[in-house]
PDB file of C-alpha atoms in Angstrom:
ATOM      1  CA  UNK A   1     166.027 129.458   5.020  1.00 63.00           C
ATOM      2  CA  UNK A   2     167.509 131.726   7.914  1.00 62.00           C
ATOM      3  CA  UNK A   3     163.659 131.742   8.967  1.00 64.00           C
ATOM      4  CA  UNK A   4     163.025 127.916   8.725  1.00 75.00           C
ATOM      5  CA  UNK A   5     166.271 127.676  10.732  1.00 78.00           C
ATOM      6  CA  UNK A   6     165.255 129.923  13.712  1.00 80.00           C
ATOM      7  CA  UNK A   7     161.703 128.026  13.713  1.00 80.00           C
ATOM      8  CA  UNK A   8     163.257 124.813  14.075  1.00 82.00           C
ATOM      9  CA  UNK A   9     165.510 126.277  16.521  1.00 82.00           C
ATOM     10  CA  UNK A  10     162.317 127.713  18.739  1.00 83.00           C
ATOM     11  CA  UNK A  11     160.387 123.848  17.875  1.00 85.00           C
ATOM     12  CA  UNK A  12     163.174 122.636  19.538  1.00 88.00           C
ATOM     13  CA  UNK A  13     163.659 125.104  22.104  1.00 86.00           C
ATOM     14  CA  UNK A  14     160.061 123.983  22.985  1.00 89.00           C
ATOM     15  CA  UNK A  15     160.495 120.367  22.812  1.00 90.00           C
ATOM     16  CA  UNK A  16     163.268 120.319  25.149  1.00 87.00           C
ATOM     17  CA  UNK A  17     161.421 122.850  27.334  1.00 90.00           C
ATOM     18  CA  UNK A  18     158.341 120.489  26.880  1.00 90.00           C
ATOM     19  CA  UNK A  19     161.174 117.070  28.175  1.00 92.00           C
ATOM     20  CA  UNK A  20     162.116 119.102  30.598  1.00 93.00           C
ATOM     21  CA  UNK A  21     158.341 119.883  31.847  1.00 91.00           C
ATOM     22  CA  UNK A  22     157.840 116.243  31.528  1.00 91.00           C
ATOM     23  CA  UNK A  23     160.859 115.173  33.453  1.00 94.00           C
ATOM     24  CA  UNK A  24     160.079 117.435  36.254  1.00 92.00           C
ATOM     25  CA  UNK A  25     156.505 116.222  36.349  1.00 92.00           C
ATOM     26  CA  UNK A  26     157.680 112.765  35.942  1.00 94.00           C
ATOM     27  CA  UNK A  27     159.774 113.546  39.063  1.00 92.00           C
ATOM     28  CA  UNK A  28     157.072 115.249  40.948  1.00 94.00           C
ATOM     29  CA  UNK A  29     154.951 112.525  40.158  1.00 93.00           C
ATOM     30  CA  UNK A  30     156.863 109.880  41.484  1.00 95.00           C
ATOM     31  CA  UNK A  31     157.223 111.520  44.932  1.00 94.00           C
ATOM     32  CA  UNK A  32     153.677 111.812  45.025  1.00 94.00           C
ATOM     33  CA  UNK A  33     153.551 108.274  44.339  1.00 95.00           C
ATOM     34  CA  UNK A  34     156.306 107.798  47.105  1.00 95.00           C
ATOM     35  CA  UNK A  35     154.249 110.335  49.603  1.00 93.00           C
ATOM     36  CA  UNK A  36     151.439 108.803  48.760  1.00 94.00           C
ATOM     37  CA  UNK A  37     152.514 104.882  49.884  1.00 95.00           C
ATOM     38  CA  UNK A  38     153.787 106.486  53.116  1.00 95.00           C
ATOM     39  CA  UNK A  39     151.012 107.633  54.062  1.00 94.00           C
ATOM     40  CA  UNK A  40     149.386 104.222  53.234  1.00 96.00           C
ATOM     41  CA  UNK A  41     151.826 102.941  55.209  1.00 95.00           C
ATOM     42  CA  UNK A  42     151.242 105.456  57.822  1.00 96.00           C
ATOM     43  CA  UNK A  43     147.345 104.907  57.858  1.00 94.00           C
ATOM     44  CA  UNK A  44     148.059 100.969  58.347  1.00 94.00           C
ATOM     45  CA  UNK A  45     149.814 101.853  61.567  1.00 95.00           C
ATOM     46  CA  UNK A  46     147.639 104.280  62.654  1.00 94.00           C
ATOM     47  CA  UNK A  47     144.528 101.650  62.513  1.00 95.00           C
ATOM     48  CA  UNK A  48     146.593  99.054  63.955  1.00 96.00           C
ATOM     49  CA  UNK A  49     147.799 101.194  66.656  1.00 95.00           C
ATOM     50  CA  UNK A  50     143.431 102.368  66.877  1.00 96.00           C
ATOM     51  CA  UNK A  51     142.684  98.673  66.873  1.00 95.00           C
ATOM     52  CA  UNK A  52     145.507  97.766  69.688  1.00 96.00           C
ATOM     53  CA  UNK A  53     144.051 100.647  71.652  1.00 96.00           C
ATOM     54  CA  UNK A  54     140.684 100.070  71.308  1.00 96.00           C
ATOM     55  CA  UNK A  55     141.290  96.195  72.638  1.00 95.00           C
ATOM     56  CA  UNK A  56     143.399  97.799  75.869  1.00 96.00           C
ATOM     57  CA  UNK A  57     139.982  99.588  76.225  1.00 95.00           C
ATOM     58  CA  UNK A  58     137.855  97.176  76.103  1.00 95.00           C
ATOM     59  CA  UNK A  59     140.058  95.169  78.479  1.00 96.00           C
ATOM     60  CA  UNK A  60     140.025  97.417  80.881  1.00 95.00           C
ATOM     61  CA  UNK A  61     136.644  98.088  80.739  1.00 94.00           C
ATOM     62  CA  UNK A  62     136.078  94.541  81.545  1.00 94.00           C
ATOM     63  CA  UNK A  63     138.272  94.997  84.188  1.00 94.00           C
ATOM     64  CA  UNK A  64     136.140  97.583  85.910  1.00 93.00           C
ATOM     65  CA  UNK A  65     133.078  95.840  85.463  1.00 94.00           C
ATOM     66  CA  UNK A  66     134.780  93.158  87.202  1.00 94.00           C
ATOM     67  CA  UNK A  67     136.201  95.155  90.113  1.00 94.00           C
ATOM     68  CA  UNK A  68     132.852  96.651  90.479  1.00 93.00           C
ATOM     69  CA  UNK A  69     130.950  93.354  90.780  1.00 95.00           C
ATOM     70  CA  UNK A  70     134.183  92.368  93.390  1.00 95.00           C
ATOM     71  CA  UNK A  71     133.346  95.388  95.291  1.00 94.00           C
ATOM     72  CA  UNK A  72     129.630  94.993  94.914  1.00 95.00           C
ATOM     73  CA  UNK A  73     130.192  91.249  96.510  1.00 94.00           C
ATOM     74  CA  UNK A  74     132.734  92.122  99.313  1.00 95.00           C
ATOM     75  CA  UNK A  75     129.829  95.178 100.523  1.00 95.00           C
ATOM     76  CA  UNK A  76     127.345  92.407 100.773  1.00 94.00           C
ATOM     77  CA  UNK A  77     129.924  90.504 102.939  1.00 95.00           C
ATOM     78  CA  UNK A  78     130.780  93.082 105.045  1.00 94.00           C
ATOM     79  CA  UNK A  79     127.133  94.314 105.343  1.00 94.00           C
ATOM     80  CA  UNK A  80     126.087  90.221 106.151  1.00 92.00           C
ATOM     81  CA  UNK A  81     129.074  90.576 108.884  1.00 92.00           C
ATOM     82  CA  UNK A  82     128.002  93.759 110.647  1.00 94.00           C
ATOM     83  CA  UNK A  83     124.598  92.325 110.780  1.00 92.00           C
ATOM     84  CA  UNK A  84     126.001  88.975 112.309  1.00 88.00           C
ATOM     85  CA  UNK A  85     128.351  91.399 114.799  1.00 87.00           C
ATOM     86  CA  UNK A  86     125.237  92.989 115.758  1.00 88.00           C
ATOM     87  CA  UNK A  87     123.703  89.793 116.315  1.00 86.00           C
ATOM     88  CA  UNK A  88     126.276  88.488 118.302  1.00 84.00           C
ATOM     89  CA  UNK A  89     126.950  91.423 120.270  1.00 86.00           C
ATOM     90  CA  UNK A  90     123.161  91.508 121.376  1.00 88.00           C
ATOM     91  CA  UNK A  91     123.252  87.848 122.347  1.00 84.00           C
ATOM     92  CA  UNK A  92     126.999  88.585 124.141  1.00 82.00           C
ATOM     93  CA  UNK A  93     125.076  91.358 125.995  1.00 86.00           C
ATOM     94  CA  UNK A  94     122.034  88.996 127.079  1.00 84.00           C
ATOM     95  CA  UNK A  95     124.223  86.280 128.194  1.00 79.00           C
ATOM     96  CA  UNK A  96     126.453  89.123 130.169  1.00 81.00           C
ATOM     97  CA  UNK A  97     123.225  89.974 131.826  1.00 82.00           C
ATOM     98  CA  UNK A  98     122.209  86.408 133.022  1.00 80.00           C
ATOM     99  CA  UNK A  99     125.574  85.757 133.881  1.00 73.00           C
ATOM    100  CA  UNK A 100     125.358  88.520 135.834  1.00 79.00           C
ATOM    101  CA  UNK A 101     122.531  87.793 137.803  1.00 79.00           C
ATOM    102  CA  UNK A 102     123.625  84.277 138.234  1.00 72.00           C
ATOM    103  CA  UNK A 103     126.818  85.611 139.964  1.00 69.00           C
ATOM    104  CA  UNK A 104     124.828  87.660 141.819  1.00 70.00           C
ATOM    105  CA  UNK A 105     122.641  84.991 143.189  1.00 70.00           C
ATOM    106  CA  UNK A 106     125.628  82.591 143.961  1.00 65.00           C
ATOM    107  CA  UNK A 107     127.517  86.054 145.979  1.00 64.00           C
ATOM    108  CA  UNK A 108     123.935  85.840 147.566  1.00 59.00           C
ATOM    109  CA  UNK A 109     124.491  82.322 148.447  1.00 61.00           C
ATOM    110  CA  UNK A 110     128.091  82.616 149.011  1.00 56.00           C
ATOM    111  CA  UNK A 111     128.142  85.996 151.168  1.00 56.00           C
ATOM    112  CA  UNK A 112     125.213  83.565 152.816  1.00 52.00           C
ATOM    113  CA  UNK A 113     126.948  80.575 153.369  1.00 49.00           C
ATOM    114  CA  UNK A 114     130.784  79.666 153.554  1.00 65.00           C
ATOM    115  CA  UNK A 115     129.787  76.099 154.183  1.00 68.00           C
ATOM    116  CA  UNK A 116     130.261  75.584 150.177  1.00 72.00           C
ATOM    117  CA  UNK A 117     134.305  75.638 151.373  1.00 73.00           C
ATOM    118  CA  UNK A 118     133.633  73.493 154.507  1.00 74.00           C
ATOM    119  CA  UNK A 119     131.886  71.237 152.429  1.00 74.00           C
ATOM    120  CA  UNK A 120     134.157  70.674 150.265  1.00 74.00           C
ATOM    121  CA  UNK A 121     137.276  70.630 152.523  1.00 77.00           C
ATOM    122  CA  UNK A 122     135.445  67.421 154.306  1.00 77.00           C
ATOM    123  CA  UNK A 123     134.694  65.712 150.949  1.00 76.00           C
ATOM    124  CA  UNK A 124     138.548  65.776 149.990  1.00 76.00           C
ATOM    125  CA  UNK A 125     139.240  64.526 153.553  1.00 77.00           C
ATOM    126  CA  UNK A 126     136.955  61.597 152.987  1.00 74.00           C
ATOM    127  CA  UNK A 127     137.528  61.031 149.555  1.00 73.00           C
ATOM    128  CA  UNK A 128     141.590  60.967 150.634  1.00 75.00           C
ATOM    129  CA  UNK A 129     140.713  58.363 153.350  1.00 76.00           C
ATOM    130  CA  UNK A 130     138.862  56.153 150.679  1.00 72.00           C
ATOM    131  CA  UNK A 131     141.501  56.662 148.338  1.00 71.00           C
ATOM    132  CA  UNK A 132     138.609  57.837 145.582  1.00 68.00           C
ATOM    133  CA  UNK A 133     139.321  57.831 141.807  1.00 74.00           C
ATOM    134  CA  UNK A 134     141.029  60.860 140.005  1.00 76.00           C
ATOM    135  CA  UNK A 135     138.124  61.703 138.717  1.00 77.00           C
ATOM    136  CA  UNK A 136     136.940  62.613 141.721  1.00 75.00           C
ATOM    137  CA  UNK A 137     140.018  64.902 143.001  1.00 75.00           C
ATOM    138  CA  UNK A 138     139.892  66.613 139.863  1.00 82.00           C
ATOM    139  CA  UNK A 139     136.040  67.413 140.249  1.00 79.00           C
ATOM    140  CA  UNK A 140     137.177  68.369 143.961  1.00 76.00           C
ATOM    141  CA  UNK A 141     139.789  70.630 142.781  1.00 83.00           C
ATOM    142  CA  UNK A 142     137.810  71.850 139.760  1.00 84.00           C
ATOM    143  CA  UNK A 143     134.912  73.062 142.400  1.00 80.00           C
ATOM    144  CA  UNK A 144     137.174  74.626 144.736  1.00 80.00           C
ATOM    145  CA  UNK A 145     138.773  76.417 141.809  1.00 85.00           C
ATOM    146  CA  UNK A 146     135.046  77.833 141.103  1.00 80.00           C
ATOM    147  CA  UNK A 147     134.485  78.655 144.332  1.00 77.00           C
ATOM    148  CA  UNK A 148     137.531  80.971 144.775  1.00 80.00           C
ATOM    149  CA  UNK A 149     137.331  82.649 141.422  1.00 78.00           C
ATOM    150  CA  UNK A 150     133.382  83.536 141.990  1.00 74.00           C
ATOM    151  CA  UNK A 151     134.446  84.546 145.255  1.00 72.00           C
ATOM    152  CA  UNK A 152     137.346  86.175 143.249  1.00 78.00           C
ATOM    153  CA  UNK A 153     134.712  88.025 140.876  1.00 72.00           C
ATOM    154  CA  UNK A 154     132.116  88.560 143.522  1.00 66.00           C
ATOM    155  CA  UNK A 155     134.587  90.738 145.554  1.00 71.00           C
ATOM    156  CA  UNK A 156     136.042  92.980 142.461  1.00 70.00           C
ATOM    157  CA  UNK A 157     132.255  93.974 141.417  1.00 60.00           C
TER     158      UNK A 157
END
């Protein structure tokens, strides 16, 4: 009996060593469990996070293409407005030139003849006795202005 005893001492020694197994695995597997739906959670974030990032991406991909085609379109602009500059800068300088030789040709006719000043210092005189319109002054005065600034111009070149 003293030997039945001991065995069902050492089956029981087991068994409760076997519980104990059991609880601790029980344990261990429920933290795995636990581990395991943080991580899920984890991995949810992380692809929403990936998917958030991915769209900021994309959107500022866009957004380059975008400025690129902007910058693309202002070039042309500025390339269409040099060419225009150019344009106008050659006709400035051909219009400079005639002007030029028409002042010179009226300081040839005005070095020639001061009558242009006589002239029209008599046709104020008349047109003063006549009492003409004020249209007429004003063309008077406009003329006289031209006179002195070509004569004005003529003398500084």
């Amino acid at each position: 009996m003293w030997g039945s005893s001991n065995e069902l001492k050492l089956r029981r020694a087991e068994r409760d060593k076997s519980r104990m197994e059991s609880m601790v695995l029980e344990g261990k597997l429920k933290a795995c469990q636990r581990s395991k739906r943080c991580l899920m959670e984890q991995l949810s974030k992380t692809e929403e996070n990936m998917l958030i990032i991915i769209d900021q991406y994309k959107e500022k991909v866009n957004l380059a293409a975008s400025h690129g085609h902007m910058l693309e379109d202002e070039h042309a602009k500025v390339s269409a407005l040099q060419i225009e500059r150019e344009a106008r800068e050659k006709v400035i300088e051909l219009l400079h030139g005639e002007a030029m030789k028409c002042m010179n040709r009226f300081s040839l006719t005005l070095n020639e003849s001061q009558q242009i000043s006589r002239l029209l210092a008599k046709a104020k005189v008349v047109a003063n006795t006549y009492s003409a319109l004020d249209e007429v002054h004003s063309l008077f005065y406009y003329c006289q202005h031209m006179v002195e600034l070509m004569t004005h111009i003529s003398r500084s070149h």
